Amino acid sequence: MDASIIIPVYNAEKYLKKCLESVINQKTKYKYEIIVINDGSTDNSLNILKIYSNKIKIIDKPNSGPGDSRNKGLELASGKYILFVDSDDYVSDNFVEKMLDTIIQNEADIVICDYYRVTTNNIKYFNKGEAGIYLKNNFNKVLLMEFHSCNKIFKKELFNYETYPTDMLFEDVVLVSKLILKANKIVKINDPLYYYRKNGNSTTNIINDSNYDILKATKIIEKDFIANNYKDEIEFLYINNILVDLIIKIFKSTKTDKIKEVKRLKKKVIEKYPFWYKNNYLKNQRISKRLYLLFLRYNMYGIINLVFKSR
């Protein structure tokens, strides 16, 4: 078997057919299996899966989260290479062909592609980094290309002794960063082969306790980054994950104590990286992001709050 495609499913009835048909109808010379883990869905997802039972392997289990579901898929996978697809997303019909061609021809450990972000109103192309071949100890740029599992193909042996955390969200931040640091060669291509559906009701778009798992994930990976001489990169991830993504979600939320919470999170970053605003990667960020960080640095919370309130 050339590749295994692992799809965790939880209450995905709205988009599941499109996802499955995009994976089943690949135009490729390669042999691949589709392993679908139904993670205790309470909607019609399992019945939809059964329609395709002659083309996919279905594992039905109690709900335990996406990390555990992916781990179960990895245990059962017989392919030499591993791909992940989320159940509300879909892929181009040459996804398998292009990803396998690239990883095999380059004798790489990981290949990363670009993707489209799909919303109700439009589809937007996202270039996730500079195309090229990256070798070990030179993964600076790769470590800033985001740690999604789904726009990548991995050599299966990379997962030896490695699993997704099962007690948190942002589990792929932890494992994918570890696999990148473990790799010897990584290839980035500009082809947008994956369609990521941005769901406004997704857990990661609602402020609750699980949103703070991004702070937990960033703390977990910090030691490995520093041990591999990627201090600037982990500092930038603290800036991007906490000062930007998490704090902006808080500003957009209806929390009554949002300024207090913003100050608390900002203090956590400053304690680790007091001169974060001098990070080398900030100068290449878009002007709106740099302006926001300037306001945040100088405690201009009223202006930031006003901007997000007006949107």
XYZ file of C-alpha atoms in Angstrom:
311
model
C 0.000 0.000 0.000
C 1.464 3.351 -1.037
C -0.512 5.624 1.271
C -3.080 5.694 4.047
C -5.528 8.577 4.318
C -6.861 9.033 7.852
C -10.135 10.897 8.408
C -11.477 11.504 11.940
C -15.239 12.148 11.942
C -17.352 13.778 14.610
C -20.855 15.087 13.788
C -19.871 16.022 10.236
C -23.022 15.040 8.361
C -23.318 18.396 6.577
C -20.030 18.110 4.664
C -19.070 14.457 4.983
C -20.211 13.242 1.556
C -18.190 15.902 -0.263
C -15.152 15.057 1.839
C -15.395 11.315 1.210
C -16.101 11.598 -2.505
C -13.141 13.932 -3.008
C -10.850 11.364 -1.383
C -12.398 8.324 -3.045
C -12.312 9.833 -6.555
C -8.599 10.558 -6.745
C -6.926 10.455 -10.156
C -3.767 8.570 -9.337
C -1.594 5.604 -10.210
C -0.908 4.955 -6.528
C -2.685 2.472 -4.268
C -4.158 4.035 -1.160
C -6.524 3.136 1.643
C -9.023 5.379 3.406
C -9.365 4.857 7.158
C -12.292 6.718 8.711
C -12.656 6.901 12.480
C -16.151 7.755 13.638
C -15.453 9.442 16.960
C -18.789 8.842 18.671
C -20.870 10.986 16.314
C -24.434 11.599 17.482
C -25.760 12.836 14.125
C -26.155 10.931 10.837
C -22.393 10.657 10.146
C -22.122 6.903 10.760
C -25.014 6.138 8.391
C -23.347 8.262 5.704
C -20.095 6.374 6.206
C -21.877 3.047 5.745
C -22.960 4.136 2.262
C -19.267 4.096 1.291
C -18.344 0.976 3.290
C -17.078 -0.878 0.213
C -14.509 1.871 -0.434
C -13.413 2.907 3.054
C -12.468 1.246 6.340
C -14.774 2.378 9.130
C -13.728 2.350 12.770
C -16.573 3.201 15.136
C -15.567 4.164 18.671
C -16.734 6.273 21.635
C -15.893 9.967 21.510
C -12.349 10.732 22.629
C -11.259 13.653 20.450
C -9.331 14.134 17.196
C -5.921 13.285 18.646
C -7.010 9.834 19.797
C -8.845 9.251 16.496
C -5.743 10.050 14.458
C -3.676 7.786 16.693
C -6.133 4.946 16.078
C -5.859 5.542 12.336
C -2.065 5.445 12.543
C -2.203 2.112 14.385
C -4.219 0.588 11.540
C -2.461 2.260 8.608
C -0.602 -0.037 6.203
C 0.591 2.663 3.770
C 4.206 3.727 3.450
C 3.034 7.355 3.603
C 0.358 9.065 5.712
C -2.112 11.807 4.761
C -4.796 13.369 6.955
C -8.084 14.927 5.868
C -10.611 16.527 8.217
C -14.208 15.473 7.726
C -15.584 18.924 6.844
C -12.803 19.619 4.333
C -12.114 18.230 0.854
C -9.171 17.802 -1.521
C -8.363 18.299 -5.199
C -8.536 15.219 -7.423
C -4.730 15.185 -7.799
C -4.001 15.544 -4.071
C -2.700 11.988 -3.641
C -0.833 11.949 -6.956
C 0.996 15.237 -6.481
C 1.880 14.680 -2.833
C 3.167 11.150 -3.422
C 5.058 12.091 -6.578
C 6.815 14.884 -4.697
C 7.745 12.946 -1.581
C 8.974 9.905 -3.525
C 10.910 11.758 -6.211
C 12.656 13.943 -3.618
C 13.169 11.136 -1.098
C 11.687 13.502 1.459
C 10.188 12.860 4.895
C 7.447 15.496 4.655
C 5.833 17.468 1.835
C 3.760 20.589 2.518
C 1.255 22.064 0.055
C -0.767 25.263 -0.006
C -4.532 25.297 0.518
C -7.760 27.143 -0.113
C -9.817 28.414 2.798
C -13.501 27.877 2.116
C -16.211 30.006 3.714
C -19.897 30.393 2.926
C -19.211 33.299 0.583
C -15.846 32.630 -1.030
C -12.735 30.501 -1.513
C -9.405 32.147 -0.757
C -5.935 30.861 -1.659
C -3.368 30.667 1.141
C 0.329 30.406 0.376
C 1.831 28.889 3.490
C 5.485 29.579 2.792
C 8.336 29.679 0.322
C 8.545 26.681 -2.012
C 11.779 24.738 -1.889
C 13.762 21.847 -0.463
C 14.730 22.190 3.189
C 17.381 20.068 4.895
C 17.885 19.244 8.564
C 19.110 22.094 10.791
C 17.708 24.554 8.235
C 14.003 24.331 9.029
C 13.639 27.957 10.208
C 11.110 28.815 7.495
C 9.306 25.470 7.719
C 8.660 25.951 11.433
C 6.677 29.095 10.615
C 4.450 27.461 7.963
C 1.822 26.407 10.551
C 1.381 22.940 11.966
C -1.770 21.704 10.250
C -1.748 17.936 9.774
C -3.914 18.054 6.687
C -1.870 19.917 4.074
C 1.038 17.512 4.456
C 2.179 14.016 3.589
C 4.450 12.187 5.998
C 6.713 9.178 5.713
C 5.034 6.720 8.065
C 8.238 5.808 9.900
C 8.392 9.372 11.262
C 5.522 8.403 13.574
C 7.530 5.639 15.268
C 7.192 6.269 19.025
C 5.247 9.492 18.323
C 1.535 10.085 18.937
C -0.903 12.974 19.043
C -1.729 14.324 22.525
C -5.235 13.224 23.488
C -6.012 15.655 26.295
C -6.057 18.947 24.395
C -6.947 20.841 21.261
C -4.172 22.104 18.961
C -2.783 18.589 19.190
C -1.244 18.872 15.743
C 0.859 21.859 16.873
C 2.594 19.479 19.278
C 3.057 16.445 17.045
C 3.633 18.079 13.653
C 6.329 20.378 15.058
C 7.997 17.315 16.582
C 7.877 15.458 13.236
C 9.386 18.461 11.436
C 12.301 18.583 13.872
C 12.731 14.814 13.464
C 12.809 14.956 9.636
C 15.909 15.081 7.435
C 14.360 16.585 4.300
C 11.153 18.566 3.813
C 9.740 19.857 0.527
C 7.308 22.772 0.249
C 5.276 23.099 -2.960
C 3.047 25.983 -4.008
C 0.213 23.792 -5.314
C -3.073 24.486 -3.445
C -4.344 20.898 -3.149
C -6.373 21.069 0.054
C -9.681 22.856 0.757
C -9.959 23.845 4.403
C -13.468 24.783 5.431
C -13.484 27.614 7.953
C -16.424 26.828 10.186
C -17.579 29.760 12.287
C -18.992 27.323 14.844
C -15.740 25.406 15.162
C -14.431 24.857 18.694
C -11.312 26.834 17.878
C -13.417 29.920 17.047
C -15.275 30.089 20.364
C -13.648 31.440 23.528
C -13.766 28.733 26.152
C -11.218 26.821 28.218
C -10.089 24.742 25.238
C -8.899 27.852 23.380
C -6.170 28.196 25.985
C -4.733 24.878 24.798
C -2.741 26.894 22.245
C -0.741 28.288 25.176
C -0.285 24.756 26.523
C 0.818 23.479 23.099
C 3.315 26.308 22.617
C 4.825 25.622 26.047
C 5.166 21.904 25.235
C 7.089 22.477 21.991
C 9.319 25.265 23.374
C 11.973 22.960 24.835
C 12.542 21.107 21.549
C 12.758 24.356 19.572
C 15.401 25.797 21.875
C 17.349 22.502 21.955
C 17.495 22.625 18.144
C 18.590 26.295 18.036
C 15.239 27.724 16.934
C 14.819 30.342 19.676
C 13.718 33.138 17.310
C 11.092 30.810 15.838
C 9.560 29.771 19.169
C 9.551 33.401 20.312
C 7.667 34.316 17.142
C 5.197 31.489 17.777
C 4.511 32.884 21.248
C 3.864 36.249 19.594
C 1.661 34.790 16.871
C -0.195 32.172 18.924
C -0.742 34.144 22.121
C -0.311 37.884 21.544
C -2.060 37.764 18.175
C -4.413 34.782 17.725
C -5.551 34.133 21.284
C -5.682 37.738 22.464
C -7.558 38.874 19.349
C -10.139 36.144 20.000
C -10.531 37.533 23.492
C -10.965 41.087 22.178
C -13.648 39.806 19.794
C -15.407 37.850 22.538
C -18.122 38.969 24.918
C -15.994 38.301 28.011
C -16.645 40.972 30.627
C -13.093 40.863 31.998
C -11.322 40.782 28.627
C -8.742 43.520 29.405
C -7.730 41.763 32.621
C -7.312 38.521 30.704
C -5.324 40.209 27.922
C -2.936 41.665 30.513
C -2.498 38.250 32.138
C -1.601 36.547 28.851
C 0.675 39.365 27.760
C 2.535 39.107 31.082
C 3.111 35.370 30.495
C 4.818 36.110 27.168
C 6.865 39.021 28.553
C 8.152 36.850 31.416
C 9.662 34.474 28.843
C 10.546 36.939 26.098
C 10.780 40.502 27.475
C 12.045 41.898 24.159
C 9.545 40.054 21.968
C 8.918 43.213 19.909
C 12.475 42.948 18.543
C 11.869 39.515 17.020
C 13.446 39.293 13.555
C 10.329 37.907 11.910
C 8.082 40.817 12.859
C 9.520 43.176 10.242
C 8.130 40.945 7.486
C 4.590 40.914 8.870
C 1.811 42.921 7.268
C 1.437 46.510 8.456
C -1.923 45.926 10.179
C -0.438 43.153 12.312
C 2.592 45.256 13.264
C 0.334 48.177 14.134
C -1.840 45.957 16.320
C 1.268 44.650 18.144
C 2.496 48.212 18.636
C -0.812 49.143 20.282
C -0.618 45.989 22.400
C 2.965 46.695 23.472
C 2.005 50.156 24.717
C -1.184 48.969 26.449
C -3.495 50.827 24.062
C -6.303 48.372 24.770
C -9.107 50.852 24.242
C -8.100 51.447 20.622
C -7.745 47.707 19.936
C -11.089 46.981 21.553
C -12.752 49.732 19.530
C -11.344 48.378 16.258
C -12.638 44.851 16.831
C -15.947 46.065 18.201
C -16.594 47.997 14.984
C -16.002 44.958 12.760
